[in-house]
Short mmCIF file of N, CA and C in Angstrom, two decimals:
data_model
loop_
_atom_site.label_atom_id
_atom_site.label_comp_id
_atom_site.label_asym_id
_atom_site.label_seq_id
_atom_site.Cartn_x
_atom_site.Cartn_y
_atom_site.Cartn_z
N MET A 1 134.58 140.23 200.58
CA MET A 1 134.38 141.63 200.26
C MET A 1 134.21 141.84 198.76
N SER A 2 134.96 141.14 197.92
CA SER A 2 134.90 141.41 196.49
C SER A 2 134.24 140.27 195.71
N GLU A 3 133.48 139.43 196.36
CA GLU A 3 132.93 138.26 195.70
C GLU A 3 131.63 138.51 194.96
N GLU A 4 131.01 139.68 195.11
CA GLU A 4 129.76 139.95 194.40
C GLU A 4 130.01 139.94 192.89
N ARG A 5 129.04 139.37 192.16
CA ARG A 5 129.15 139.30 190.70
C ARG A 5 127.93 139.91 190.05
N THR A 6 128.12 140.44 188.85
CA THR A 6 127.01 140.96 188.07
C THR A 6 127.13 140.52 186.62
N PHE A 7 125.99 140.54 185.95
CA PHE A 7 125.93 140.20 184.53
C PHE A 7 125.77 141.50 183.75
N ILE A 8 126.67 141.72 182.80
CA ILE A 8 126.61 142.87 181.90
C ILE A 8 126.64 142.33 180.48
N ALA A 9 125.66 142.72 179.69
CA ALA A 9 125.61 142.29 178.29
C ALA A 9 125.72 143.52 177.39
N ILE A 10 126.59 143.43 176.41
CA ILE A 10 126.64 144.46 175.37
C ILE A 10 125.69 143.98 174.29
N LYS A 11 124.65 144.76 174.07
CA LYS A 11 123.57 144.39 173.16
C LYS A 11 124.02 144.51 171.70
N PRO A 12 123.19 144.00 170.77
CA PRO A 12 123.58 144.02 169.36
C PRO A 12 124.03 145.37 168.82
N ASP A 13 123.40 146.46 169.25
CA ASP A 13 123.82 147.78 168.76
C ASP A 13 125.22 148.13 169.24
N GLY A 14 125.54 147.79 170.47
CA GLY A 14 126.88 148.06 171.00
C GLY A 14 127.95 147.23 170.31
N VAL A 15 127.62 145.97 170.02
CA VAL A 15 128.56 145.10 169.30
C VAL A 15 128.76 145.63 167.88
N GLN A 16 127.65 145.88 167.18
CA GLN A 16 127.73 146.32 165.78
C GLN A 16 128.44 147.67 165.64
N ARG A 17 128.33 148.53 166.62
CA ARG A 17 128.96 149.85 166.57
C ARG A 17 130.42 149.83 167.00
N GLY A 18 130.93 148.68 167.38
CA GLY A 18 132.33 148.58 167.77
C GLY A 18 132.65 149.19 169.12
N LEU A 19 131.71 149.09 170.06
CA LEU A 19 131.88 149.72 171.38
C LEU A 19 132.39 148.76 172.45
N ILE A 20 132.67 147.52 172.07
CA ILE A 20 133.06 146.51 173.06
C ILE A 20 134.24 146.96 173.91
N SER A 21 135.32 147.38 173.30
CA SER A 21 136.52 147.73 174.08
C SER A 21 136.26 148.94 174.97
N ASN A 22 135.50 149.91 174.47
CA ASN A 22 135.17 151.09 175.30
C ASN A 22 134.39 150.69 176.54
N ILE A 23 133.43 149.80 176.36
CA ILE A 23 132.58 149.40 177.47
C ILE A 23 133.35 148.52 178.46
N LEU A 24 134.07 147.53 177.96
CA LEU A 24 134.87 146.69 178.86
C LEU A 24 135.87 147.54 179.64
N GLY A 25 136.45 148.51 178.97
CA GLY A 25 137.43 149.38 179.61
C GLY A 25 136.88 150.17 180.78
N ARG A 26 135.61 150.55 180.70
CA ARG A 26 135.00 151.30 181.83
C ARG A 26 135.00 150.45 183.09
N PHE A 27 134.69 149.17 182.95
CA PHE A 27 134.65 148.27 184.11
C PHE A 27 136.07 147.95 184.59
N GLU A 28 136.97 147.70 183.65
CA GLU A 28 138.36 147.41 184.02
C GLU A 28 138.99 148.62 184.70
N ASN A 29 138.78 149.81 184.13
CA ASN A 29 139.38 151.02 184.71
C ASN A 29 138.86 151.29 186.11
N ARG A 30 137.62 150.93 186.38
CA ARG A 30 137.06 151.12 187.71
C ARG A 30 137.69 150.16 188.72
N GLY A 31 138.21 149.03 188.22
CA GLY A 31 138.85 148.07 189.11
C GLY A 31 138.11 146.76 189.23
N TYR A 32 137.04 146.58 188.46
CA TYR A 32 136.31 145.32 188.52
C TYR A 32 137.03 144.24 187.72
N LYS A 33 136.83 143.00 188.15
CA LYS A 33 137.53 141.85 187.57
C LYS A 33 136.59 141.10 186.65
N LEU A 34 137.02 140.89 185.41
CA LEU A 34 136.27 140.12 184.43
C LEU A 34 136.47 138.64 184.73
N VAL A 35 135.36 137.91 184.97
CA VAL A 35 135.47 136.49 185.28
C VAL A 35 134.74 135.61 184.26
N GLY A 36 134.04 136.22 183.31
CA GLY A 36 133.37 135.47 182.27
C GLY A 36 133.09 136.36 181.08
N ILE A 37 133.31 135.82 179.87
CA ILE A 37 133.06 136.59 178.65
C ILE A 37 132.85 135.66 177.48
N LYS A 38 131.83 135.96 176.67
CA LYS A 38 131.63 135.21 175.44
C LYS A 38 130.70 135.98 174.51
N LEU A 39 130.99 135.85 173.22
CA LEU A 39 130.16 136.44 172.18
C LEU A 39 129.15 135.38 171.78
N VAL A 40 127.86 135.71 171.87
CA VAL A 40 126.82 134.74 171.58
C VAL A 40 125.75 135.33 170.68
N GLN A 41 125.13 134.45 169.92
CA GLN A 41 123.91 134.80 169.20
C GLN A 41 122.78 134.20 170.02
N PRO A 42 122.09 135.01 170.84
CA PRO A 42 121.10 134.45 171.75
C PRO A 42 119.91 133.84 170.99
N THR A 43 119.33 132.83 171.59
CA THR A 43 118.14 132.21 171.03
C THR A 43 116.90 132.92 171.56
N GLU A 44 115.81 132.72 170.88
CA GLU A 44 114.54 133.30 171.34
C GLU A 44 114.18 132.76 172.72
N SER A 45 114.43 131.48 172.93
CA SER A 45 114.13 130.85 174.21
C SER A 45 114.93 131.50 175.35
N LEU A 46 116.23 131.69 175.12
CA LEU A 46 117.08 132.33 176.13
C LEU A 46 116.57 133.73 176.45
N LEU A 47 116.25 134.50 175.43
CA LEU A 47 115.80 135.87 175.64
C LEU A 47 114.44 135.94 176.34
N LYS A 48 113.56 135.03 176.00
CA LYS A 48 112.25 135.01 176.67
C LYS A 48 112.41 134.67 178.15
N THR A 49 113.35 133.82 178.47
CA THR A 49 113.62 133.51 179.88
C THR A 49 114.27 134.70 180.56
N HIS A 50 115.27 135.28 179.89
CA HIS A 50 115.98 136.43 180.47
C HIS A 50 115.03 137.59 180.74
N TYR A 51 114.16 137.88 179.80
CA TYR A 51 113.23 139.01 179.92
C TYR A 51 111.83 138.55 180.32
N SER A 52 111.73 137.48 181.10
CA SER A 52 110.43 136.92 181.47
C SER A 52 109.51 137.92 182.14
N ASP A 53 110.06 138.88 182.85
CA ASP A 53 109.25 139.89 183.53
C ASP A 53 108.68 140.93 182.55
N LEU A 54 109.14 140.91 181.31
CA LEU A 54 108.69 141.91 180.32
C LEU A 54 107.83 141.32 179.21
N THR A 55 107.61 140.02 179.21
CA THR A 55 106.94 139.38 178.07
C THR A 55 105.53 139.91 177.81
N GLU A 56 104.87 140.43 178.82
CA GLU A 56 103.50 140.95 178.64
C GLU A 56 103.47 142.44 178.28
N LYS A 57 104.62 143.08 178.26
CA LYS A 57 104.68 144.51 177.93
C LYS A 57 104.48 144.71 176.43
N PRO A 58 103.84 145.81 176.04
CA PRO A 58 103.59 146.04 174.61
C PRO A 58 104.86 146.17 173.77
N PHE A 59 105.96 146.58 174.38
CA PHE A 59 107.21 146.76 173.64
C PHE A 59 108.02 145.47 173.51
N PHE A 60 107.57 144.38 174.16
CA PHE A 60 108.36 143.16 174.16
C PHE A 60 108.68 142.60 172.77
N PRO A 61 107.73 142.55 171.83
CA PRO A 61 108.09 142.02 170.50
C PRO A 61 109.24 142.80 169.84
N LYS A 62 109.25 144.12 169.97
CA LYS A 62 110.35 144.92 169.41
C LYS A 62 111.66 144.62 170.13
N LEU A 63 111.60 144.48 171.46
CA LEU A 63 112.79 144.16 172.24
C LEU A 63 113.35 142.81 171.81
N LEU A 64 112.48 141.83 171.66
CA LEU A 64 112.91 140.50 171.26
C LEU A 64 113.55 140.53 169.87
N SER A 65 112.93 141.21 168.94
CA SER A 65 113.46 141.32 167.58
C SER A 65 114.83 141.98 167.58
N TYR A 66 114.95 143.06 168.33
CA TYR A 66 116.22 143.79 168.45
C TYR A 66 117.31 142.90 169.04
N MET A 67 117.00 142.17 170.11
CA MET A 67 118.01 141.34 170.77
C MET A 67 118.39 140.12 169.93
N LEU A 68 117.53 139.72 168.99
CA LEU A 68 117.83 138.61 168.09
C LEU A 68 118.57 139.09 166.83
N SER A 69 118.72 140.40 166.66
CA SER A 69 119.24 140.97 165.42
C SER A 69 120.74 140.82 165.23
N GLY A 70 121.46 140.42 166.24
CA GLY A 70 122.91 140.28 166.11
C GLY A 70 123.51 139.70 167.36
N PRO A 71 124.83 139.55 167.36
CA PRO A 71 125.49 138.97 168.53
C PRO A 71 125.45 139.88 169.76
N VAL A 72 125.54 139.24 170.90
CA VAL A 72 125.57 139.91 172.21
C VAL A 72 126.86 139.47 172.90
N LEU A 73 127.55 140.41 173.52
CA LEU A 73 128.72 140.05 174.32
C LEU A 73 128.26 139.92 175.77
N ALA A 74 128.26 138.70 176.26
CA ALA A 74 127.85 138.40 177.63
C ALA A 74 129.08 138.42 178.53
N THR A 75 129.00 139.16 179.63
CA THR A 75 130.14 139.25 180.54
C THR A 75 129.68 139.11 181.99
N VAL A 76 130.61 138.66 182.82
CA VAL A 76 130.40 138.60 184.26
C VAL A 76 131.57 139.32 184.91
N TRP A 77 131.22 140.25 185.80
CA TRP A 77 132.22 141.06 186.51
C TRP A 77 132.10 140.80 188.00
N GLU A 78 133.24 140.88 188.68
CA GLU A 78 133.29 140.62 190.11
C GLU A 78 133.94 141.80 190.82
N GLY A 79 133.42 142.11 192.02
CA GLY A 79 134.02 143.15 192.84
C GLY A 79 133.04 143.69 193.86
N LYS A 80 133.53 144.52 194.71
CA LYS A 80 132.75 145.12 195.78
C LYS A 80 131.62 145.97 195.21
N ASP A 81 130.38 145.66 195.60
CA ASP A 81 129.20 146.44 195.21
C ASP A 81 129.05 146.55 193.69
N VAL A 82 129.48 145.52 192.96
CA VAL A 82 129.54 145.59 191.50
C VAL A 82 128.16 145.69 190.84
N VAL A 83 127.13 145.15 191.46
CA VAL A 83 125.80 145.25 190.85
C VAL A 83 125.36 146.71 190.81
N LYS A 84 125.38 147.35 191.95
CA LYS A 84 124.96 148.75 192.03
C LYS A 84 125.89 149.66 191.22
N GLN A 85 127.17 149.45 191.37
CA GLN A 85 128.13 150.30 190.65
C GLN A 85 128.10 150.03 189.15
N GLY A 86 127.83 148.78 188.76
CA GLY A 86 127.71 148.46 187.35
C GLY A 86 126.57 149.24 186.72
N ARG A 87 125.45 149.32 187.43
CA ARG A 87 124.30 150.09 186.93
C ARG A 87 124.67 151.57 186.82
N ALA A 88 125.45 152.07 187.77
CA ALA A 88 125.87 153.47 187.71
C ALA A 88 126.79 153.72 186.51
N ILE A 89 127.68 152.77 186.24
CA ILE A 89 128.58 152.89 185.08
C ILE A 89 127.77 152.91 183.78
N LEU A 90 126.71 152.08 183.71
CA LEU A 90 125.88 152.04 182.51
C LEU A 90 125.06 153.31 182.33
N GLY A 91 124.55 153.87 183.42
CA GLY A 91 123.67 155.02 183.34
C GLY A 91 122.21 154.60 183.32
N ALA A 92 121.31 155.58 183.29
CA ALA A 92 119.87 155.31 183.30
C ALA A 92 119.47 154.50 182.08
N THR A 93 118.44 153.67 182.24
CA THR A 93 117.95 152.84 181.14
C THR A 93 117.61 153.68 179.91
N ASN A 94 116.98 154.82 180.15
CA ASN A 94 116.70 155.76 179.06
C ASN A 94 117.94 156.63 178.88
N PRO A 95 118.65 156.49 177.76
CA PRO A 95 119.89 157.24 177.57
C PRO A 95 119.74 158.75 177.70
N LEU A 96 118.55 159.27 177.39
CA LEU A 96 118.35 160.71 177.52
C LEU A 96 118.35 161.17 178.97
N ASN A 97 118.19 160.24 179.89
CA ASN A 97 118.27 160.54 181.33
C ASN A 97 119.62 160.16 181.92
N SER A 98 120.54 159.71 181.08
CA SER A 98 121.86 159.27 181.54
C SER A 98 122.85 160.43 181.53
N ALA A 99 123.61 160.51 182.58
CA ALA A 99 124.61 161.58 182.67
C ALA A 99 125.76 161.34 181.71
N PRO A 100 126.34 162.41 181.18
CA PRO A 100 127.59 162.26 180.43
C PRO A 100 128.61 161.57 181.33
N GLY A 101 129.43 160.72 180.72
CA GLY A 101 130.41 159.95 181.49
C GLY A 101 129.94 158.54 181.77
N THR A 102 128.62 158.30 181.65
CA THR A 102 128.12 156.93 181.74
C THR A 102 128.14 156.33 180.33
N ILE A 103 128.06 155.02 180.25
CA ILE A 103 128.09 154.37 178.93
C ILE A 103 126.92 154.83 178.09
N ARG A 104 125.72 154.78 178.65
CA ARG A 104 124.54 155.21 177.86
C ARG A 104 124.54 156.71 177.62
N GLY A 105 125.04 157.47 178.56
CA GLY A 105 125.12 158.92 178.38
C GLY A 105 126.10 159.32 177.30
N ASP A 106 127.11 158.49 177.08
CA ASP A 106 128.12 158.79 176.06
C ASP A 106 127.85 158.14 174.71
N PHE A 107 127.15 157.00 174.70
CA PHE A 107 127.04 156.22 173.47
C PHE A 107 125.62 155.95 172.98
N ALA A 108 124.58 156.47 173.62
CA ALA A 108 123.22 156.12 173.21
C ALA A 108 122.29 157.33 173.25
N ILE A 109 121.22 157.24 172.49
CA ILE A 109 120.19 158.28 172.45
C ILE A 109 118.81 157.68 172.72
N ASP A 110 118.43 156.64 171.97
CA ASP A 110 117.11 156.03 172.10
C ASP A 110 117.12 154.88 173.10
N MET A 111 116.03 154.75 173.86
CA MET A 111 115.93 153.68 174.84
C MET A 111 115.94 152.31 174.16
N GLY A 112 115.41 152.21 172.98
CA GLY A 112 115.39 150.95 172.24
C GLY A 112 116.74 150.56 171.67
N ARG A 113 117.73 151.42 171.84
CA ARG A 113 119.11 151.14 171.41
C ARG A 113 120.03 151.65 172.50
N ASN A 114 119.90 151.07 173.70
CA ASN A 114 120.64 151.61 174.84
C ASN A 114 121.92 150.85 175.17
N VAL A 115 122.45 150.10 174.20
CA VAL A 115 123.79 149.57 174.18
C VAL A 115 124.07 148.41 175.15
N CYS A 116 123.57 148.45 176.36
CA CYS A 116 123.95 147.46 177.38
C CYS A 116 122.78 147.04 178.24
N HIS A 117 122.95 145.90 178.86
CA HIS A 117 122.07 145.44 179.93
C HIS A 117 122.94 145.20 181.15
N GLY A 118 122.43 145.55 182.32
CA GLY A 118 123.11 145.25 183.57
C GLY A 118 122.13 144.75 184.61
N SER A 119 122.52 143.75 185.36
CA SER A 119 121.67 143.21 186.42
C SER A 119 121.28 144.32 187.38
N ASP A 120 120.03 144.25 187.88
CA ASP A 120 119.55 145.31 188.77
C ASP A 120 119.56 144.95 190.25
N SER A 121 119.94 143.71 190.57
CA SER A 121 120.03 143.28 191.97
C SER A 121 120.93 142.05 192.03
N VAL A 122 121.36 141.70 193.21
CA VAL A 122 122.19 140.50 193.36
C VAL A 122 121.41 139.24 192.97
N PRO A 123 120.14 139.09 193.41
CA PRO A 123 119.39 137.91 192.96
C PRO A 123 119.22 137.86 191.43
N SER A 124 118.96 139.00 190.81
CA SER A 124 118.86 139.03 189.34
C SER A 124 120.18 138.67 188.70
N ALA A 125 121.27 139.17 189.25
CA ALA A 125 122.60 138.86 188.71
C ALA A 125 122.85 137.36 188.78
N ASP A 126 122.55 136.75 189.91
CA ASP A 126 122.76 135.30 190.06
C ASP A 126 121.94 134.53 189.02
N LYS A 127 120.68 134.93 188.83
CA LYS A 127 119.80 134.27 187.86
C LYS A 127 120.34 134.45 186.43
N GLU A 128 120.70 135.68 186.08
CA GLU A 128 121.16 135.97 184.73
C GLU A 128 122.50 135.29 184.42
N ILE A 129 123.40 135.29 185.39
CA ILE A 129 124.70 134.63 185.19
C ILE A 129 124.48 133.15 184.92
N SER A 130 123.63 132.51 185.72
CA SER A 130 123.41 131.06 185.52
C SER A 130 122.66 130.77 184.23
N LEU A 131 121.91 131.73 183.73
CA LEU A 131 121.19 131.57 182.47
C LEU A 131 122.13 131.65 181.27
N TRP A 132 123.09 132.56 181.32
CA TRP A 132 123.97 132.82 180.18
C TRP A 132 125.28 132.04 180.23
N PHE A 133 125.68 131.58 181.42
CA PHE A 133 126.98 130.92 181.59
C PHE A 133 126.84 129.60 182.33
N LYS A 134 127.60 128.61 181.89
CA LYS A 134 127.77 127.40 182.67
C LYS A 134 128.80 127.70 183.76
N LYS A 135 128.70 127.00 184.87
CA LYS A 135 129.63 127.24 185.98
C LYS A 135 131.09 127.15 185.54
N GLU A 136 131.40 126.18 184.68
CA GLU A 136 132.79 126.00 184.24
C GLU A 136 133.27 127.09 183.28
N GLU A 137 132.39 127.94 182.82
CA GLU A 137 132.79 129.06 181.95
C GLU A 137 133.22 130.29 182.74
N LEU A 138 133.05 130.26 184.05
CA LEU A 138 133.47 131.36 184.91
C LEU A 138 134.80 131.02 185.57
N VAL A 139 135.66 132.01 185.66
CA VAL A 139 137.02 131.78 186.15
C VAL A 139 137.21 132.43 187.52
N ASP A 140 137.72 131.66 188.45
CA ASP A 140 138.09 132.20 189.76
C ASP A 140 139.60 132.40 189.77
N TYR A 141 140.02 133.61 190.06
CA TYR A 141 141.46 133.90 190.13
C TYR A 141 141.67 135.15 190.97
N GLN A 142 142.86 135.30 191.46
CA GLN A 142 143.24 136.49 192.23
C GLN A 142 143.90 137.47 191.27
N SER A 143 143.31 138.62 191.12
CA SER A 143 143.89 139.65 190.25
C SER A 143 145.16 140.20 190.89
N HIS A 144 146.17 140.43 190.07
CA HIS A 144 147.42 141.01 190.59
C HIS A 144 147.20 142.43 191.12
N SER A 145 146.10 143.06 190.73
CA SER A 145 145.78 144.43 191.18
C SER A 145 144.95 144.47 192.45
N PHE A 146 144.55 143.32 192.96
CA PHE A 146 143.63 143.26 194.08
C PHE A 146 144.06 144.18 195.24
N ASN A 147 145.29 144.08 195.66
CA ASN A 147 145.76 144.88 196.80
C ASN A 147 145.91 146.36 196.48
N TRP A 148 145.88 146.71 195.20
CA TRP A 148 145.94 148.11 194.80
C TRP A 148 144.54 148.72 194.66
N ILE A 149 143.53 147.87 194.71
CA ILE A 149 142.14 148.33 194.58
C ILE A 149 141.41 148.28 195.92
N TYR A 150 141.67 147.22 196.71
CA TYR A 150 140.98 147.03 197.98
C TYR A 150 141.93 147.18 199.14
N GLU A 151 141.42 147.75 200.22
CA GLU A 151 142.22 147.90 201.45
C GLU A 151 142.34 146.55 202.15
#
């Protein structure tokens, strides 16, 4: 029931603005379990693979430059329906379309500085997690709160 995982990255603007604890807290407060976390300076190769579906878009060079501009906090979260709910917690990709109370609705204005990335499907999550994390960097454990979150 709670084995689904998603990849959430706090982008360079979120890291530089000191939003890490606010963003992690949204997922923890919801009841999701953190199973992987690391601060990384992504390489161009990693980003081109991660954003392979966007490489032909006219905005890709700006996206690549932005994502190379500073560290990224890569995280993996586990829980029931975490991919879909993670996207809801983040809000719409364009922050101006994000509701207040979402991460982007509370912390972002421009789409080119939208603070976070979240997997958009379970297959994408699996691909992104394996791209950013080695298997041994992910932790399997039973949260002491499990029975207080799930029936």
